[in-house]
């Protein structure tokens, strides 16, 4: 019993120090593979390849995925059906006024894109035998039409706009100029 406790404490110590932890692929959970991916992203961040905000966003998006699928689920069982269930769940949360957990299309796309990148990485690392067939369209989310603000010449040249202390960073397009 003491030997098992000692092994567990050593494992947790290595994990806290972000050292690689060897887990046989057949025994690896989804959380194990996500952690390995995050370690790789951390190394890329240390090397200056990715920003801290991307690293943080990746962790948050994968945590959302883990919470939906289950962190203890064997990685080998995460396939096309799990990915499609997750995609359906994310898309069902798009901006509905009655749902306080609603998300924007941009957040949905971000969540799906990070999961797609993770699954692609797992395939490239030979952790998956084949690429899920539904991955090519996985992160497609219908975006709303942009609504540009259009100003008249009078609004741009008249008093008030130039004198205003209000700063508007909306791109300005003036027809005919």
PDB file of C-alpha atoms in Angstrom:
ATOM      1  CA  UNK A   1       0.000   0.000   0.000  1.00  0.00           C
ATOM      2  CA  UNK A   2       2.821   2.438   0.841  1.00  0.00           C
ATOM      3  CA  UNK A   3       4.466   1.695  -2.490  1.00  0.00           C
ATOM      4  CA  UNK A   4       1.243   2.564  -4.349  1.00  0.00           C
ATOM      5  CA  UNK A   5       0.917   5.809  -2.383  1.00  0.00           C
ATOM      6  CA  UNK A   6       4.534   6.681  -3.130  1.00  0.00           C
ATOM      7  CA  UNK A   7       4.011   6.069  -6.865  1.00  0.00           C
ATOM      8  CA  UNK A   8       0.920   8.266  -6.819  1.00  0.00           C
ATOM      9  CA  UNK A   9       2.776  11.091  -5.043  1.00  0.00           C
ATOM     10  CA  UNK A  10       5.625  10.846  -7.571  1.00  0.00           C
ATOM     11  CA  UNK A  11       3.119  10.905 -10.426  1.00  0.00           C
ATOM     12  CA  UNK A  12       1.410  14.025  -9.040  1.00  0.00           C
ATOM     13  CA  UNK A  13       4.777  15.698  -8.457  1.00  0.00           C
ATOM     14  CA  UNK A  14       5.791  15.104 -12.110  1.00  0.00           C
ATOM     15  CA  UNK A  15       2.406  16.319 -13.315  1.00  0.00           C
ATOM     16  CA  UNK A  16       2.642  19.519 -11.281  1.00  0.00           C
ATOM     17  CA  UNK A  17       6.072  20.194 -12.743  1.00  0.00           C
ATOM     18  CA  UNK A  18       4.678  19.597 -16.266  1.00  0.00           C
ATOM     19  CA  UNK A  19       7.090  16.783 -16.921  1.00  0.00           C
ATOM     20  CA  UNK A  20       5.950  14.195 -19.413  1.00  0.00           C
ATOM     21  CA  UNK A  21       4.096  11.318 -17.800  1.00  0.00           C
ATOM     22  CA  UNK A  22       4.219   7.980 -19.585  1.00  0.00           C
ATOM     23  CA  UNK A  23       0.768   6.420 -19.886  1.00  0.00           C
ATOM     24  CA  UNK A  24       0.224   3.450 -22.201  1.00  0.00           C
ATOM     25  CA  UNK A  25      -2.109   4.525 -25.010  1.00  0.00           C
ATOM     26  CA  UNK A  26      -4.581   1.747 -24.309  1.00  0.00           C
ATOM     27  CA  UNK A  27      -4.999   3.062 -20.750  1.00  0.00           C
ATOM     28  CA  UNK A  28      -4.946   6.767 -21.583  1.00  0.00           C
ATOM     29  CA  UNK A  29      -8.040   8.760 -20.728  1.00  0.00           C
ATOM     30  CA  UNK A  30      -9.222  11.782 -22.657  1.00  0.00           C
ATOM     31  CA  UNK A  31      -7.822  13.949 -19.842  1.00  0.00           C
ATOM     32  CA  UNK A  32      -4.375  12.281 -20.182  1.00  0.00           C
ATOM     33  CA  UNK A  33      -4.194  13.010 -23.903  1.00  0.00           C
ATOM     34  CA  UNK A  34      -5.490  16.574 -23.415  1.00  0.00           C
ATOM     35  CA  UNK A  35      -2.818  17.150 -20.775  1.00  0.00           C
ATOM     36  CA  UNK A  36      -0.129  15.861 -23.151  1.00  0.00           C
ATOM     37  CA  UNK A  37      -1.430  18.242 -25.824  1.00  0.00           C
ATOM     38  CA  UNK A  38      -1.388  21.138 -23.366  1.00  0.00           C
ATOM     39  CA  UNK A  39       2.212  20.276 -22.393  1.00  0.00           C
ATOM     40  CA  UNK A  40       3.144  20.480 -26.071  1.00  0.00           C
ATOM     41  CA  UNK A  41       1.378  23.852 -26.359  1.00  0.00           C
ATOM     42  CA  UNK A  42       3.186  25.058 -23.229  1.00  0.00           C
ATOM     43  CA  UNK A  43       6.528  24.151 -24.854  1.00  0.00           C
ATOM     44  CA  UNK A  44       5.512  26.062 -27.995  1.00  0.00           C
ATOM     45  CA  UNK A  45       4.588  29.037 -25.807  1.00  0.00           C
ATOM     46  CA  UNK A  46       7.951  28.888 -24.031  1.00  0.00           C
ATOM     47  CA  UNK A  47       9.593  28.868 -27.462  1.00  0.00           C
ATOM     48  CA  UNK A  48       7.625  31.947 -28.509  1.00  0.00           C
ATOM     49  CA  UNK A  49       5.566  30.151 -31.176  1.00  0.00           C
ATOM     50  CA  UNK A  50       2.181  30.870 -29.576  1.00  0.00           C
ATOM     51  CA  UNK A  51       0.879  33.572 -27.258  1.00  0.00           C
ATOM     52  CA  UNK A  52      -0.165  33.183 -23.646  1.00  0.00           C
ATOM     53  CA  UNK A  53      -3.722  34.134 -24.584  1.00  0.00           C
ATOM     54  CA  UNK A  54      -3.881  31.323 -27.176  1.00  0.00           C
ATOM     55  CA  UNK A  55      -2.551  28.882 -24.584  1.00  0.00           C
ATOM     56  CA  UNK A  56      -5.154  29.996 -22.047  1.00  0.00           C
ATOM     57  CA  UNK A  57      -7.976  29.916 -24.608  1.00  0.00           C
ATOM     58  CA  UNK A  58      -6.945  26.403 -25.692  1.00  0.00           C
ATOM     59  CA  UNK A  59      -7.055  25.191 -22.096  1.00  0.00           C
ATOM     60  CA  UNK A  60     -10.515  26.711 -21.537  1.00  0.00           C
ATOM     61  CA  UNK A  61     -11.917  25.276 -24.769  1.00  0.00           C
ATOM     62  CA  UNK A  62     -10.520  21.796 -24.067  1.00  0.00           C
ATOM     63  CA  UNK A  63     -11.830  21.957 -20.485  1.00  0.00           C
ATOM     64  CA  UNK A  64     -15.289  22.596 -21.940  1.00  0.00           C
ATOM     65  CA  UNK A  65     -14.853  19.569 -24.223  1.00  0.00           C
ATOM     66  CA  UNK A  66     -13.616  17.418 -21.309  1.00  0.00           C
ATOM     67  CA  UNK A  67     -16.552  18.441 -19.134  1.00  0.00           C
ATOM     68  CA  UNK A  68     -18.981  17.417 -21.868  1.00  0.00           C
ATOM     69  CA  UNK A  69     -17.378  14.088 -22.884  1.00  0.00           C
ATOM     70  CA  UNK A  70     -15.957  13.145 -19.469  1.00  0.00           C
ATOM     71  CA  UNK A  71     -12.320  13.326 -18.428  1.00  0.00           C
ATOM     72  CA  UNK A  72     -12.067   9.649 -17.453  1.00  0.00           C
ATOM     73  CA  UNK A  73     -13.443   8.358 -20.753  1.00  0.00           C
ATOM     74  CA  UNK A  74     -10.823   6.168 -22.471  1.00  0.00           C
ATOM     75  CA  UNK A  75      -9.315   8.171 -25.319  1.00  0.00           C
ATOM     76  CA  UNK A  76      -9.634   5.197 -27.647  1.00  0.00           C
ATOM     77  CA  UNK A  77     -13.448   5.465 -27.384  1.00  0.00           C
ATOM     78  CA  UNK A  78     -13.603   9.125 -28.402  1.00  0.00           C
ATOM     79  CA  UNK A  79     -14.676   8.957 -32.018  1.00  0.00           C
ATOM     80  CA  UNK A  80     -16.956  10.473 -34.598  1.00  0.00           C
ATOM     81  CA  UNK A  81     -20.118  10.027 -32.529  1.00  0.00           C
ATOM     82  CA  UNK A  82     -18.626  11.795 -29.481  1.00  0.00           C
ATOM     83  CA  UNK A  83     -17.383  14.630 -31.680  1.00  0.00           C
ATOM     84  CA  UNK A  84     -20.774  14.982 -33.363  1.00  0.00           C
ATOM     85  CA  UNK A  85     -22.566  14.981 -29.997  1.00  0.00           C
ATOM     86  CA  UNK A  86     -20.240  17.737 -28.781  1.00  0.00           C
ATOM     87  CA  UNK A  87     -20.712  19.770 -31.957  1.00  0.00           C
ATOM     88  CA  UNK A  88     -24.499  19.442 -31.683  1.00  0.00           C
ATOM     89  CA  UNK A  89     -24.364  20.562 -28.044  1.00  0.00           C
ATOM     90  CA  UNK A  90     -22.208  23.612 -28.832  1.00  0.00           C
ATOM     91  CA  UNK A  91     -24.407  24.653 -31.753  1.00  0.00           C
ATOM     92  CA  UNK A  92     -27.530  24.228 -29.617  1.00  0.00           C
ATOM     93  CA  UNK A  93     -26.196  26.938 -27.298  1.00  0.00           C
ATOM     94  CA  UNK A  94     -26.102  29.639 -29.981  1.00  0.00           C
ATOM     95  CA  UNK A  95     -27.665  32.943 -28.897  1.00  0.00           C
ATOM     96  CA  UNK A  96     -31.085  32.062 -27.648  1.00  0.00           C
ATOM     97  CA  UNK A  97     -32.620  34.851 -25.601  1.00  0.00           C
ATOM     98  CA  UNK A  98     -34.176  32.509 -23.038  1.00  0.00           C
ATOM     99  CA  UNK A  99     -30.931  30.650 -22.291  1.00  0.00           C
ATOM    100  CA  UNK A 100     -28.491  32.423 -20.003  1.00  0.00           C
ATOM    101  CA  UNK A 101     -25.741  29.995 -21.096  1.00  0.00           C
ATOM    102  CA  UNK A 102     -26.115  31.076 -24.730  1.00  0.00           C
ATOM    103  CA  UNK A 103     -22.947  31.708 -26.733  1.00  0.00           C
ATOM    104  CA  UNK A 104     -22.134  33.740 -29.822  1.00  0.00           C
ATOM    105  CA  UNK A 105     -21.314  32.116 -33.176  1.00  0.00           C
ATOM    106  CA  UNK A 106     -17.705  33.246 -32.690  1.00  0.00           C
ATOM    107  CA  UNK A 107     -17.446  31.425 -29.356  1.00  0.00           C
ATOM    108  CA  UNK A 108     -18.975  28.297 -30.901  1.00  0.00           C
ATOM    109  CA  UNK A 109     -16.501  28.421 -33.779  1.00  0.00           C
ATOM    110  CA  UNK A 110     -13.622  28.955 -31.347  1.00  0.00           C
ATOM    111  CA  UNK A 111     -14.642  25.965 -29.206  1.00  0.00           C
ATOM    112  CA  UNK A 112     -15.035  23.690 -32.208  1.00  0.00           C
ATOM    113  CA  UNK A 113     -11.805  24.899 -33.839  1.00  0.00           C
ATOM    114  CA  UNK A 114      -9.737  24.162 -30.732  1.00  0.00           C
ATOM    115  CA  UNK A 115     -11.195  20.669 -30.439  1.00  0.00           C
ATOM    116  CA  UNK A 116     -10.557  20.092 -34.145  1.00  0.00           C
ATOM    117  CA  UNK A 117      -6.927  21.195 -33.706  1.00  0.00           C
ATOM    118  CA  UNK A 118      -6.564  18.852 -30.718  1.00  0.00           C
ATOM    119  CA  UNK A 119      -7.974  15.869 -32.631  1.00  0.00           C
ATOM    120  CA  UNK A 120      -5.754  16.657 -35.631  1.00  0.00           C
ATOM    121  CA  UNK A 121      -2.722  16.788 -33.307  1.00  0.00           C
ATOM    122  CA  UNK A 122      -3.694  13.416 -31.803  1.00  0.00           C
ATOM    123  CA  UNK A 123      -3.877  11.910 -35.289  1.00  0.00           C
ATOM    124  CA  UNK A 124      -0.495  13.388 -36.267  1.00  0.00           C
ATOM    125  CA  UNK A 125       1.033  11.942 -33.076  1.00  0.00           C
ATOM    126  CA  UNK A 126      -0.360   8.505 -34.040  1.00  0.00           C
ATOM    127  CA  UNK A 127      -2.710   8.467 -31.050  1.00  0.00           C
ATOM    128  CA  UNK A 128      -5.613   7.884 -33.450  1.00  0.00           C
ATOM    129  CA  UNK A 129      -5.532   5.211 -36.107  1.00  0.00           C
ATOM    130  CA  UNK A 130      -7.561   7.285 -38.548  1.00  0.00           C
ATOM    131  CA  UNK A 131      -8.819  10.829 -38.820  1.00  0.00           C
ATOM    132  CA  UNK A 132     -12.515  11.116 -37.924  1.00  0.00           C
ATOM    133  CA  UNK A 133     -14.504  11.546 -41.142  1.00  0.00           C
ATOM    134  CA  UNK A 134     -16.649  14.338 -39.728  1.00  0.00           C
ATOM    135  CA  UNK A 135     -13.652  16.515 -38.796  1.00  0.00           C
ATOM    136  CA  UNK A 136     -13.399  18.383 -42.107  1.00  0.00           C
ATOM    137  CA  UNK A 137     -16.685  20.236 -41.473  1.00  0.00           C
ATOM    138  CA  UNK A 138     -16.518  20.079 -37.683  1.00  0.00           C
ATOM    139  CA  UNK A 139     -15.753  23.756 -37.001  1.00  0.00           C
ATOM    140  CA  UNK A 140     -18.109  25.252 -39.589  1.00  0.00           C
ATOM    141  CA  UNK A 141     -20.494  27.682 -37.963  1.00  0.00           C
ATOM    142  CA  UNK A 142     -22.836  29.995 -39.824  1.00  0.00           C
ATOM    143  CA  UNK A 143     -21.827  33.550 -39.002  1.00  0.00           C
ATOM    144  CA  UNK A 144     -24.230  36.492 -39.026  1.00  0.00           C
ATOM    145  CA  UNK A 145     -23.990  39.073 -41.774  1.00  0.00           C
ATOM    146  CA  UNK A 146     -21.818  42.059 -40.843  1.00  0.00           C
ATOM    147  CA  UNK A 147     -23.714  45.296 -40.229  1.00  0.00           C
ATOM    148  CA  UNK A 148     -21.424  48.160 -41.272  1.00  0.00           C
ATOM    149  CA  UNK A 149     -22.253  51.694 -40.190  1.00  0.00           C
ATOM    150  CA  UNK A 150     -22.665  53.994 -43.163  1.00  0.00           C
ATOM    151  CA  UNK A 151     -22.169  57.748 -42.737  1.00  0.00           C
ATOM    152  CA  UNK A 152     -23.260  60.491 -45.084  1.00  0.00           C
ATOM    153  CA  UNK A 153     -20.809  63.148 -46.274  1.00  0.00           C
ATOM    154  CA  UNK A 154     -22.558  65.682 -44.052  1.00  0.00           C
ATOM    155  CA  UNK A 155     -22.095  63.488 -41.000  1.00  0.00           C
ATOM    156  CA  UNK A 156     -18.386  63.211 -41.733  1.00  0.00           C
ATOM    157  CA  UNK A 157     -17.728  66.848 -42.635  1.00  0.00           C
ATOM    158  CA  UNK A 158     -20.194  68.544 -40.300  1.00  0.00           C
ATOM    159  CA  UNK A 159     -19.459  70.014 -36.891  1.00  0.00           C
ATOM    160  CA  UNK A 160     -19.704  67.657 -34.001  1.00  0.00           C
ATOM    161  CA  UNK A 161     -18.025  64.601 -35.469  1.00  0.00           C
ATOM    162  CA  UNK A 162     -14.579  66.165 -35.585  1.00  0.00           C
ATOM    163  CA  UNK A 163     -15.147  67.999 -32.291  1.00  0.00           C
ATOM    164  CA  UNK A 164     -16.593  65.005 -30.522  1.00  0.00           C
ATOM    165  CA  UNK A 165     -14.591  63.442 -27.715  1.00  0.00           C
ATOM    166  CA  UNK A 166     -16.215  60.135 -28.581  1.00  0.00           C
ATOM    167  CA  UNK A 167     -13.830  57.769 -30.329  1.00  0.00           C
ATOM    168  CA  UNK A 168     -15.402  55.330 -32.755  1.00  0.00           C
ATOM    169  CA  UNK A 169     -13.120  52.663 -34.210  1.00  0.00           C
ATOM    170  CA  UNK A 170     -15.726  51.441 -36.702  1.00  0.00           C
ATOM    171  CA  UNK A 171     -14.232  51.403 -40.216  1.00  0.00           C
ATOM    172  CA  UNK A 172     -15.482  54.368 -42.202  1.00  0.00           C
ATOM    173  CA  UNK A 173     -16.691  53.953 -45.772  1.00  0.00           C
ATOM    174  CA  UNK A 174     -18.084  56.928 -47.614  1.00  0.00           C
ATOM    175  CA  UNK A 175     -19.825  56.233 -50.926  1.00  0.00           C
ATOM    176  CA  UNK A 176     -18.464  58.327 -53.788  1.00  0.00           C
ATOM    177  CA  UNK A 177     -15.249  59.411 -52.080  1.00  0.00           C
TER     178      UNK A 177
END
